[in-house]
mmCIF file of C-alpha atoms in Angstrom:
data_model
loop_
_atom_site.group_PDB
_atom_site.id
_atom_site.type_symbol
_atom_site.label_atom_id
_atom_site.label_comp_id
_atom_site.label_asym_id
_atom_site.label_seq_id
_atom_site.Cartn_x
_atom_site.Cartn_y
_atom_site.Cartn_z
ATOM 1 C CA UNK A 1 -0.371 23.487 -7.686
ATOM 2 C CA UNK A 2 1.869 21.988 -5.019
ATOM 3 C CA UNK A 3 3.784 18.755 -5.231
ATOM 4 C CA UNK A 4 6.675 16.644 -4.117
ATOM 5 C CA UNK A 5 8.786 13.753 -5.441
ATOM 6 C CA UNK A 6 9.054 10.563 -3.461
ATOM 7 C CA UNK A 7 9.289 6.822 -3.560
ATOM 8 C CA UNK A 8 6.701 4.058 -3.056
ATOM 9 C CA UNK A 9 7.596 2.129 -0.006
ATOM 10 C CA UNK A 10 4.840 -0.419 -0.043
ATOM 11 C CA UNK A 11 1.199 -1.139 0.911
ATOM 12 C CA UNK A 12 -0.486 -2.235 4.147
ATOM 13 C CA UNK A 13 -3.794 -1.969 5.872
ATOM 14 C CA UNK A 14 -4.903 0.259 8.698
ATOM 15 C CA UNK A 15 -7.999 0.041 10.903
ATOM 16 C CA UNK A 16 -10.422 2.809 11.658
ATOM 17 C CA UNK A 17 -11.891 3.248 15.129
ATOM 18 C CA UNK A 18 -15.101 1.732 13.592
ATOM 19 C CA UNK A 19 -13.283 -1.544 12.853
ATOM 20 C CA UNK A 20 -13.106 -0.808 9.120
ATOM 21 C CA UNK A 21 -9.970 -2.017 7.400
ATOM 22 C CA UNK A 22 -8.627 0.308 4.690
ATOM 23 C CA UNK A 23 -5.850 -0.397 2.181
ATOM 24 C CA UNK A 24 -3.106 2.232 2.165
ATOM 25 C CA UNK A 25 0.061 2.961 0.219
ATOM 26 C CA UNK A 26 3.081 4.196 2.176
ATOM 27 C CA UNK A 27 5.294 6.766 0.444
ATOM 28 C CA UNK A 28 8.632 8.232 1.393
ATOM 29 C CA UNK A 29 8.051 11.759 0.215
ATOM 30 C CA UNK A 30 10.701 14.483 -0.072
ATOM 31 C CA UNK A 31 12.435 16.455 1.192
ATOM 32 C CA UNK A 32 12.689 18.249 -2.111
ATOM 33 C CA UNK A 33 14.944 21.230 -2.870
ATOM 34 C CA UNK A 34 13.881 23.934 -5.222
ATOM 35 C CA UNK A 35 16.832 24.158 -7.581
ATOM 36 C CA UNK A 36 15.369 26.560 -10.163
ATOM 37 C CA UNK A 37 12.351 28.749 -10.674
ATOM 38 C CA UNK A 38 10.939 29.314 -14.095
ATOM 39 C CA UNK A 39 8.671 32.271 -14.861
ATOM 40 C CA UNK A 40 6.797 33.546 -17.873
ATOM 41 C CA UNK A 41 9.446 36.258 -18.218
ATOM 42 C CA UNK A 42 12.344 33.817 -18.251
ATOM 43 C CA UNK A 43 10.955 30.630 -19.800
ATOM 44 C CA UNK A 44 7.434 31.346 -21.022
ATOM 45 C CA UNK A 45 5.737 29.402 -18.222
ATOM 46 C CA UNK A 46 5.663 29.247 -14.422
ATOM 47 C CA UNK A 47 7.288 26.165 -12.821
ATOM 48 C CA UNK A 48 9.541 25.050 -9.979
ATOM 49 C CA UNK A 49 12.307 22.638 -10.528
ATOM 50 C CA UNK A 50 12.471 20.149 -7.634
ATOM 51 C CA UNK A 51 15.386 17.897 -6.695
ATOM 52 C CA UNK A 52 15.008 14.616 -4.770
ATOM 53 C CA UNK A 53 17.296 11.849 -3.451
ATOM 54 C CA UNK A 54 20.803 13.228 -2.702
ATOM 55 C CA UNK A 55 23.645 11.427 -4.473
ATOM 56 C CA UNK A 56 25.437 11.267 -1.192
ATOM 57 C CA UNK A 57 22.831 10.532 1.415
ATOM 58 C CA UNK A 58 23.384 10.678 5.137
ATOM 59 C CA UNK A 59 23.294 6.973 5.794
ATOM 60 C CA UNK A 60 26.064 5.908 3.426
ATOM 61 C CA UNK A 61 28.307 9.002 3.477
ATOM 62 C CA UNK A 62 28.305 9.912 7.156
ATOM 63 C CA UNK A 63 31.822 8.688 7.838
ATOM 64 C CA UNK A 64 33.458 10.181 4.767
ATOM 65 C CA UNK A 65 35.899 13.018 4.964
ATOM 66 C CA UNK A 66 35.223 16.152 2.897
ATOM 67 C CA UNK A 67 37.931 15.110 0.377
ATOM 68 C CA UNK A 68 36.294 11.695 -0.036
ATOM 69 C CA UNK A 69 32.918 13.301 -0.558
ATOM 70 C CA UNK A 70 34.339 15.551 -3.253
ATOM 71 C CA UNK A 71 36.007 12.617 -4.960
ATOM 72 C CA UNK A 72 32.889 10.559 -4.978
ATOM 73 C CA UNK A 73 30.711 13.409 -6.240
ATOM 74 C CA UNK A 74 33.193 14.208 -8.997
ATOM 75 C CA UNK A 75 32.933 10.607 -10.125
ATOM 76 C CA UNK A 76 29.181 10.356 -9.980
ATOM 77 C CA UNK A 77 28.003 13.758 -11.140
ATOM 78 C CA UNK A 78 29.112 15.722 -14.215
ATOM 79 C CA UNK A 79 30.499 19.215 -13.743
ATOM 80 C CA UNK A 80 27.616 21.147 -15.410
ATOM 81 C CA UNK A 81 25.176 19.312 -13.151
ATOM 82 C CA UNK A 82 27.232 20.131 -10.083
ATOM 83 C CA UNK A 83 27.265 23.758 -11.046
ATOM 84 C CA UNK A 84 23.466 23.672 -11.381
ATOM 85 C CA UNK A 85 23.071 22.352 -7.873
ATOM 86 C CA UNK A 86 25.770 24.737 -6.556
ATOM 87 C CA UNK A 87 23.577 27.585 -7.732
ATOM 88 C CA UNK A 88 20.787 26.389 -5.422
ATOM 89 C CA UNK A 89 23.358 25.964 -2.680
ATOM 90 C CA UNK A 90 22.624 22.301 -2.248
ATOM 91 C CA UNK A 91 24.321 18.930 -2.903
ATOM 92 C CA UNK A 92 23.669 17.025 -6.165
ATOM 93 C CA UNK A 93 20.482 14.997 -6.269
ATOM 94 C CA UNK A 94 19.557 12.060 -8.478
ATOM 95 C CA UNK A 95 16.124 13.142 -9.577
ATOM 96 C CA UNK A 96 14.988 16.539 -11.042
ATOM 97 C CA UNK A 97 11.376 17.163 -11.902
ATOM 98 C CA UNK A 98 9.374 20.198 -12.843
ATOM 99 C CA UNK A 99 6.213 21.220 -11.123
ATOM 100 C CA UNK A 100 3.888 23.713 -12.770
ATOM 101 C CA UNK A 101 2.708 26.443 -10.413
ATOM 102 C CA UNK A 102 0.608 29.560 -10.714
ATOM 103 C CA UNK A 103 3.467 31.917 -9.709
ATOM 104 C CA UNK A 104 7.013 30.783 -9.202
ATOM 105 C CA UNK A 105 8.342 34.232 -8.477
ATOM 106 C CA UNK A 106 7.822 34.183 -4.736
ATOM 107 C CA UNK A 107 9.636 30.851 -4.128
ATOM 108 C CA UNK A 108 13.323 31.085 -3.109
ATOM 109 C CA UNK A 109 15.848 28.846 -4.980
ATOM 110 C CA UNK A 110 17.355 26.528 -2.417
ATOM 111 C CA UNK A 111 14.242 26.294 -0.224
ATOM 112 C CA UNK A 112 13.277 22.854 1.034
ATOM 113 C CA UNK A 113 9.811 21.403 0.687
ATOM 114 C CA UNK A 114 8.686 18.545 2.971
ATOM 115 C CA UNK A 115 5.594 16.376 3.334
ATOM 116 C CA UNK A 116 4.032 18.921 5.522
ATOM 117 C CA UNK A 117 2.719 20.728 2.456
ATOM 118 C CA UNK A 118 0.006 18.021 2.572
ATOM 119 C CA UNK A 119 -2.608 17.541 5.293
ATOM 120 C CA UNK A 120 -4.641 14.618 6.425
ATOM 121 C CA UNK A 121 -7.960 14.382 4.615
ATOM 122 C CA UNK A 122 -6.669 16.258 1.548
ATOM 123 C CA UNK A 123 -7.114 14.865 -1.959
ATOM 124 C CA UNK A 124 -4.005 14.406 -4.153
ATOM 125 C CA UNK A 125 -2.991 12.958 -7.522
ATOM 126 C CA UNK A 126 -0.074 10.533 -7.958
ATOM 127 C CA UNK A 127 1.973 10.163 -11.157
ATOM 128 C CA UNK A 128 4.353 7.245 -11.667
ATOM 129 C CA UNK A 129 5.455 4.693 -14.187
ATOM 130 C CA UNK A 130 3.235 1.597 -14.017
ATOM 131 C CA UNK A 131 4.576 -1.923 -13.756
ATOM 132 C CA UNK A 132 5.533 -3.310 -17.217
ATOM 133 C CA UNK A 133 3.471 -6.291 -18.302
ATOM 134 C CA UNK A 134 5.241 -6.825 -21.650
ATOM 135 C CA UNK A 135 3.420 -7.524 -24.940
ATOM 136 C CA UNK A 136 -0.055 -8.654 -23.983
ATOM 137 C CA UNK A 137 -3.154 -9.839 -25.860
ATOM 138 C CA UNK A 138 -6.314 -7.816 -26.248
ATOM 139 C CA UNK A 139 -8.145 -9.742 -23.496
ATOM 140 C CA UNK A 140 -5.709 -8.842 -20.710
ATOM 141 C CA UNK A 141 -4.825 -5.458 -22.214
ATOM 142 C CA UNK A 142 -8.251 -4.001 -22.980
ATOM 143 C CA UNK A 143 -10.587 -6.465 -21.202
ATOM 144 C CA UNK A 144 -11.944 -7.911 -24.472
ATOM 145 C CA UNK A 145 -14.326 -10.796 -23.888
ATOM 146 C CA UNK A 146 -12.677 -13.294 -26.221
ATOM 147 C CA UNK A 147 -14.526 -16.198 -27.783
ATOM 148 C CA UNK A 148 -15.893 -19.549 -26.687
ATOM 149 C CA UNK A 149 -13.684 -22.252 -25.237
ATOM 150 C CA UNK A 150 -15.728 -25.223 -26.592
ATOM 151 C CA UNK A 151 -18.353 -26.159 -29.161
ATOM 152 C CA UNK A 152 -15.623 -26.610 -31.785
ATOM 153 C CA UNK A 153 -14.403 -23.063 -31.581
ATOM 154 C CA UNK A 154 -10.970 -22.576 -33.178
ATOM 155 C CA UNK A 155 -10.622 -18.977 -31.978
ATOM 156 C CA UNK A 156 -10.254 -18.366 -28.201
ATOM 157 C CA UNK A 157 -8.331 -15.279 -27.165
ATOM 158 C CA UNK A 158 -7.896 -13.432 -30.463
ATOM 159 C CA UNK A 159 -9.277 -9.906 -30.852
ATOM 160 C CA UNK A 160 -11.468 -11.239 -33.737
ATOM 161 C CA UNK A 161 -13.162 -8.553 -35.905
ATOM 162 C CA UNK A 162 -11.271 -5.350 -36.383
ATOM 163 C CA UNK A 163 -14.165 -3.494 -38.008
ATOM 164 C CA UNK A 164 -16.824 -3.507 -40.727
ATOM 165 C CA UNK A 165 -16.170 -4.711 -44.322
ATOM 166 C CA UNK A 166 -17.578 -1.478 -45.635
ATOM 167 C CA UNK A 167 -14.675 0.550 -44.376
ATOM 168 C CA UNK A 168 -12.203 -1.823 -45.981
ATOM 169 C CA UNK A 169 -9.550 -0.732 -43.575
ATOM 170 C CA UNK A 170 -8.879 -0.691 -39.845
ATOM 171 C CA UNK A 171 -9.473 2.703 -38.107
ATOM 172 C CA UNK A 172 -6.624 4.433 -36.395
ATOM 173 C CA UNK A 173 -6.496 3.788 -32.661
ATOM 174 C CA UNK A 174 -8.194 0.353 -32.919
ATOM 175 C CA UNK A 175 -7.404 -1.441 -29.724
ATOM 176 C CA UNK A 176 -5.429 -4.648 -29.989
ATOM 177 C CA UNK A 177 -2.505 -6.604 -28.553
ATOM 178 C CA UNK A 178 0.644 -4.673 -27.650
ATOM 179 C CA UNK A 179 2.859 -3.341 -24.872
ATOM 180 C CA UNK A 180 0.988 -3.140 -21.656
ATOM 181 C CA UNK A 181 2.180 -1.139 -18.621
ATOM 182 C CA UNK A 182 5.544 0.568 -18.209
ATOM 183 C CA UNK A 183 3.772 3.815 -19.039
ATOM 184 C CA UNK A 184 3.254 7.043 -17.220
ATOM 185 C CA UNK A 185 0.015 6.756 -15.206
ATOM 186 C CA UNK A 186 -1.717 9.288 -13.027
ATOM 187 C CA UNK A 187 -4.093 8.127 -10.347
ATOM 188 C CA UNK A 188 -6.338 10.965 -9.215
ATOM 189 C CA UNK A 189 -8.158 11.805 -6.015
ATOM 190 C CA UNK A 190 -6.417 9.712 -3.441
ATOM 191 C CA UNK A 191 -7.116 10.716 0.156
ATOM 192 C CA UNK A 192 -4.224 11.510 2.541
ATOM 193 C CA UNK A 193 -4.554 9.254 5.587
ATOM 194 C CA UNK A 194 -1.323 10.140 7.467
ATOM 195 C CA UNK A 195 1.478 12.714 7.220
ATOM 196 C CA UNK A 196 4.752 12.921 9.151
ATOM 197 C CA UNK A 197 7.127 15.479 7.636
ATOM 198 C CA UNK A 198 9.922 14.548 10.156
ATOM 199 C CA UNK A 199 9.873 10.929 8.813
ATOM 200 C CA UNK A 200 9.155 12.082 5.195
ATOM 201 C CA UNK A 201 6.087 9.966 5.371
ATOM 202 C CA UNK A 202 2.871 10.207 3.434
ATOM 203 C CA UNK A 203 0.163 7.563 3.559
ATOM 204 C CA UNK A 204 -2.556 7.509 0.933
ATOM 205 C CA UNK A 205 -5.787 5.504 0.793
ATOM 206 C CA UNK A 206 -5.655 3.134 -2.145
ATOM 207 C CA UNK A 207 -3.093 2.034 -4.686
ATOM 208 C CA UNK A 208 -0.348 3.926 -6.526
ATOM 209 C CA UNK A 209 1.156 2.946 -9.886
ATOM 210 C CA UNK A 210 4.492 1.180 -10.055
ATOM 211 C CA UNK A 211 6.461 -1.366 -8.013
ATOM 212 C CA UNK A 212 7.843 -0.868 -4.569
ATOM 213 C CA UNK A 213 10.674 1.660 -4.784
ATOM 214 C CA UNK A 214 9.171 3.432 -7.767
ATOM 215 C CA UNK A 215 9.664 7.114 -8.234
ATOM 216 C CA UNK A 216 6.364 8.918 -7.691
ATOM 217 C CA UNK A 217 5.169 12.532 -8.022
ATOM 218 C CA UNK A 218 2.431 13.592 -5.646
ATOM 219 C CA UNK A 219 0.554 16.752 -6.543
ATOM 220 C CA UNK A 220 -2.373 18.580 -4.965
ATOM 221 C CA UNK A 221 -4.308 21.799 -5.269
ATOM 222 C CA UNK A 222 -2.975 24.791 -3.339
ATOM 223 C CA UNK B 1 12.692 2.121 3.822
ATOM 224 C CA UNK B 2 10.380 -0.735 4.499
ATOM 225 C CA UNK B 3 10.530 0.409 8.144
ATOM 226 C CA UNK B 4 8.084 3.145 7.167
ATOM 227 C CA UNK B 5 5.422 0.532 6.575
ATOM 228 C CA UNK B 6 6.030 -0.854 10.146
ATOM 229 C CA UNK B 7 5.906 2.713 11.445
ATOM 230 C CA UNK B 8 2.546 3.290 9.839
ATOM 231 C CA UNK B 9 1.179 0.099 11.315
ATOM 232 C CA UNK B 10 2.490 0.892 14.799
ATOM 233 C CA UNK B 11 1.045 4.422 14.647
ATOM 234 C CA UNK B 12 -2.266 3.098 13.624
ATOM 235 C CA UNK B 13 -2.284 0.674 16.583
ATOM 236 C CA UNK B 14 -1.180 3.340 19.006
ATOM 237 C CA UNK B 15 -3.865 5.717 17.708
ATOM 238 C CA UNK B 16 -6.573 3.112 18.381
ATOM 239 C CA UNK B 17 -5.019 2.028 21.662
ATOM 240 C CA UNK B 18 -4.444 -1.525 20.515
ATOM 241 C CA UNK B 19 -1.994 -3.946 22.090
ATOM 242 C CA UNK B 20 -1.031 -6.832 19.833
ATOM 243 C CA UNK B 21 0.695 -8.557 22.771
ATOM 244 C CA UNK B 22 -2.786 -8.954 24.356
ATOM 245 C CA UNK B 23 -3.659 -11.391 21.576
ATOM 246 C CA UNK B 24 -3.071 -14.906 22.966
ATOM 247 C CA UNK B 25 -1.281 -17.428 20.821
ATOM 248 C CA UNK B 26 -3.777 -19.907 19.517
ATOM 249 C CA UNK B 27 -4.044 -22.486 16.828
ATOM 250 C CA UNK B 28 -6.516 -24.360 14.713
ATOM 251 C CA UNK B 29 -8.892 -26.474 16.784
ATOM 252 C CA UNK B 30 -8.645 -24.297 19.861
ATOM 253 C CA UNK B 31 -11.844 -23.046 21.444
ATOM 254 C CA UNK B 32 -11.828 -19.243 21.847
ATOM 255 C CA UNK B 33 -14.024 -16.851 23.650
ATOM 256 C CA UNK B 34 -13.945 -13.345 22.357
ATOM 257 C CA UNK B 35 -15.861 -10.177 23.075
ATOM 258 C CA UNK B 36 -16.785 -7.906 20.190
ATOM 259 C CA UNK B 37 -17.945 -4.342 20.442
ATOM 260 C CA UNK B 38 -21.353 -3.913 18.902
ATOM 261 C CA UNK B 39 -23.017 -0.627 18.163
ATOM 262 C CA UNK B 40 -26.788 -0.643 18.241
ATOM 263 C CA UNK B 41 -28.265 2.845 17.635
ATOM 264 C CA UNK B 42 -26.175 5.014 19.859
ATOM 265 C CA UNK B 43 -25.324 2.397 22.397
ATOM 266 C CA UNK B 44 -22.256 0.164 22.373
ATOM 267 C CA UNK B 45 -21.980 -3.077 24.222
ATOM 268 C CA UNK B 46 -19.739 -6.113 24.312
ATOM 269 C CA UNK B 47 -21.098 -9.204 22.623
ATOM 270 C CA UNK B 48 -19.438 -12.491 23.492
ATOM 271 C CA UNK B 49 -18.851 -15.256 20.942
ATOM 272 C CA UNK B 50 -17.396 -18.636 21.677
ATOM 273 C CA UNK B 51 -16.411 -21.227 19.091
ATOM 274 C CA UNK B 52 -13.810 -23.499 17.611
ATOM 275 C CA UNK B 53 -11.173 -21.870 15.464
ATOM 276 C CA UNK B 54 -11.510 -23.610 12.095
ATOM 277 C CA UNK B 55 -9.286 -21.370 10.025
ATOM 278 C CA UNK B 56 -6.561 -18.787 10.215
ATOM 279 C CA UNK B 57 -5.901 -16.915 6.992
ATOM 280 C CA UNK B 58 -3.586 -14.208 5.785
ATOM 281 C CA UNK B 59 -0.666 -12.589 7.637
ATOM 282 C CA UNK B 60 0.475 -9.279 9.077
ATOM 283 C CA UNK B 61 -2.173 -6.606 9.142
ATOM 284 C CA UNK B 62 -4.550 -8.717 7.150
ATOM 285 C CA UNK B 63 -4.650 -11.807 9.244
ATOM 286 C CA UNK B 64 -8.082 -13.207 10.091
ATOM 287 C CA UNK B 65 -9.595 -16.179 11.853
ATOM 288 C CA UNK B 66 -12.910 -18.020 11.702
ATOM 289 C CA UNK B 67 -14.824 -19.343 14.723
ATOM 290 C CA UNK B 68 -17.504 -21.964 14.379
ATOM 291 C CA UNK B 69 -20.179 -22.837 16.938
ATOM 292 C CA UNK B 70 -23.467 -24.665 16.783
ATOM 293 C CA UNK B 71 -26.198 -22.452 18.203
ATOM 294 C CA UNK B 72 -29.703 -23.850 18.548
ATOM 295 C CA UNK B 73 -28.924 -26.632 16.140
ATOM 296 C CA UNK B 74 -27.656 -24.196 13.471
ATOM 297 C CA UNK B 75 -23.976 -23.904 12.589
ATOM 298 C CA UNK B 76 -22.719 -20.369 12.906
ATOM 299 C CA UNK B 77 -19.335 -19.265 11.545
ATOM 300 C CA UNK B 78 -17.987 -15.789 12.040
ATOM 301 C CA UNK B 79 -14.759 -14.451 10.522
ATOM 302 C CA UNK B 80 -12.813 -11.703 12.353
ATOM 303 C CA UNK B 81 -9.778 -9.597 11.558
ATOM 304 C CA UNK B 82 -7.234 -10.686 14.104
ATOM 305 C CA UNK B 83 -6.047 -7.116 14.768
ATOM 306 C CA UNK B 84 -9.548 -5.590 14.628
ATOM 307 C CA UNK B 85 -10.134 -2.820 17.191
ATOM 308 C CA UNK B 86 -13.708 -4.257 17.639
ATOM 309 C CA UNK B 87 -12.339 -7.277 19.480
ATOM 310 C CA UNK B 88 -12.097 -6.200 23.103
ATOM 311 C CA UNK B 89 -11.213 -9.484 24.720
ATOM 312 C CA UNK B 90 -9.791 -12.742 23.562
ATOM 313 C CA UNK B 91 -9.098 -15.924 25.528
ATOM 314 C CA UNK B 92 -8.366 -19.476 24.785
ATOM 315 C CA UNK B 93 -10.911 -21.720 26.607
ATOM 316 C CA UNK B 94 -9.520 -25.064 25.474
ATOM 317 C CA UNK B 95 -6.549 -26.246 23.368
ATOM 318 C CA UNK B 96 -7.529 -28.733 20.700
ATOM 319 C CA UNK B 97 -5.439 -31.276 18.946
ATOM 320 C CA UNK B 98 -6.136 -31.494 15.239
ATOM 321 C CA UNK B 99 -4.276 -32.729 12.115
ATOM 322 C CA UNK B 100 -5.652 -30.197 9.639
ATOM 323 C CA UNK B 101 -5.070 -26.421 9.081
ATOM 324 C CA UNK B 102 -8.732 -26.006 7.947
ATOM 325 C CA UNK B 103 -11.472 -27.811 9.890
ATOM 326 C CA UNK B 104 -14.159 -27.571 7.121
ATOM 327 C CA UNK B 105 -14.960 -31.195 7.775
ATOM 328 C CA UNK B 106 -16.791 -30.066 10.888
ATOM 329 C CA UNK B 107 -19.487 -28.559 8.768
ATOM 330 C CA UNK B 108 -20.819 -31.905 7.672
ATOM 331 C CA UNK B 109 -20.871 -33.389 11.106
ATOM 332 C CA UNK B 110 -23.095 -33.032 14.127
ATOM 333 C CA UNK B 111 -22.945 -34.015 17.767
ATOM 334 C CA UNK B 112 -20.359 -36.531 18.883
ATOM 335 C CA UNK B 113 -18.554 -36.435 15.537
ATOM 336 C CA UNK B 114 -17.602 -32.793 16.080
ATOM 337 C CA UNK B 115 -15.574 -33.501 19.174
ATOM 338 C CA UNK B 116 -11.950 -32.402 19.136
ATOM 339 C CA UNK B 117 -9.329 -34.099 21.333
ATOM 340 C CA UNK B 118 -7.818 -31.852 24.003
ATOM 341 C CA UNK B 119 -4.169 -31.103 23.259
ATOM 342 C CA UNK B 120 -1.649 -32.668 25.615
ATOM 343 C CA UNK B 121 1.279 -30.872 27.142
ATOM 344 C CA UNK B 122 3.664 -31.513 24.256
ATOM 345 C CA UNK B 123 1.396 -30.958 21.280
#
């Protein structure tokens, strides 16, 4: 499996030559630094640890002297963390995620992955935290039908029956009101419409979980 | 970061050879003449359509407009995506002066009642 960490930038529409309008999601994807490789021998499974979003990015720290950089990093990143990034010969990043791979042995720690690992037309999966909707009723949360609005009905949006009288209890996992959203969601099989590794750009057909600015993980088959 | 969205839109236009500055500024009540690319079998040709703009909806990449004309006694309304690559030509034939953003009232009227005043210089 291959994958990258990124951020959701927003949605727009693009036209095909045939005049068809397609909805797309724009992602700022990578660059990601490999900060650690895990193998069966060392950890019992094969994975890469990817780092994303430098604590001191180019735009805000360009004019800082090396001393100022050091000072700021010391304040923002704990020493054990800094040592971890120093091992990969990179600067501290805000996000660390693991990516399961078939064999991690061949990948060099400190190597940088960019959006070019994906190609136009390829199918990918996107994992992110969905927008939180709070505590919602069964109608909104599970698309229950609800009951009548009129004819003297006193029940409108309640979940109503929770099961048969014969069971004399409610089965585990019975759907009802509760927290909706703010959960880890994976959307599968989104088609890549545009890639620009230089701009860290990945454009996918369709929607991606989470608000604008949300952290996303894009994965695809090798 | 939001610039990436603009970048995507610009790339898409460049890829299709579209020029948004070629779209004339027009408002509700204006009469437009546009040419749409139509594919029939394996032939493509330009089909003209002229009518009064009775609606503009949406914004940005999703903006659309509706033209209405009466053809052979039957009202015909067609809605187009403003930025569609299928629209090959667009010109304003006549500027109309109206007091509504949606000219749906034209649907119920025929003949003289559907006239729209020509816009003056300052309107």
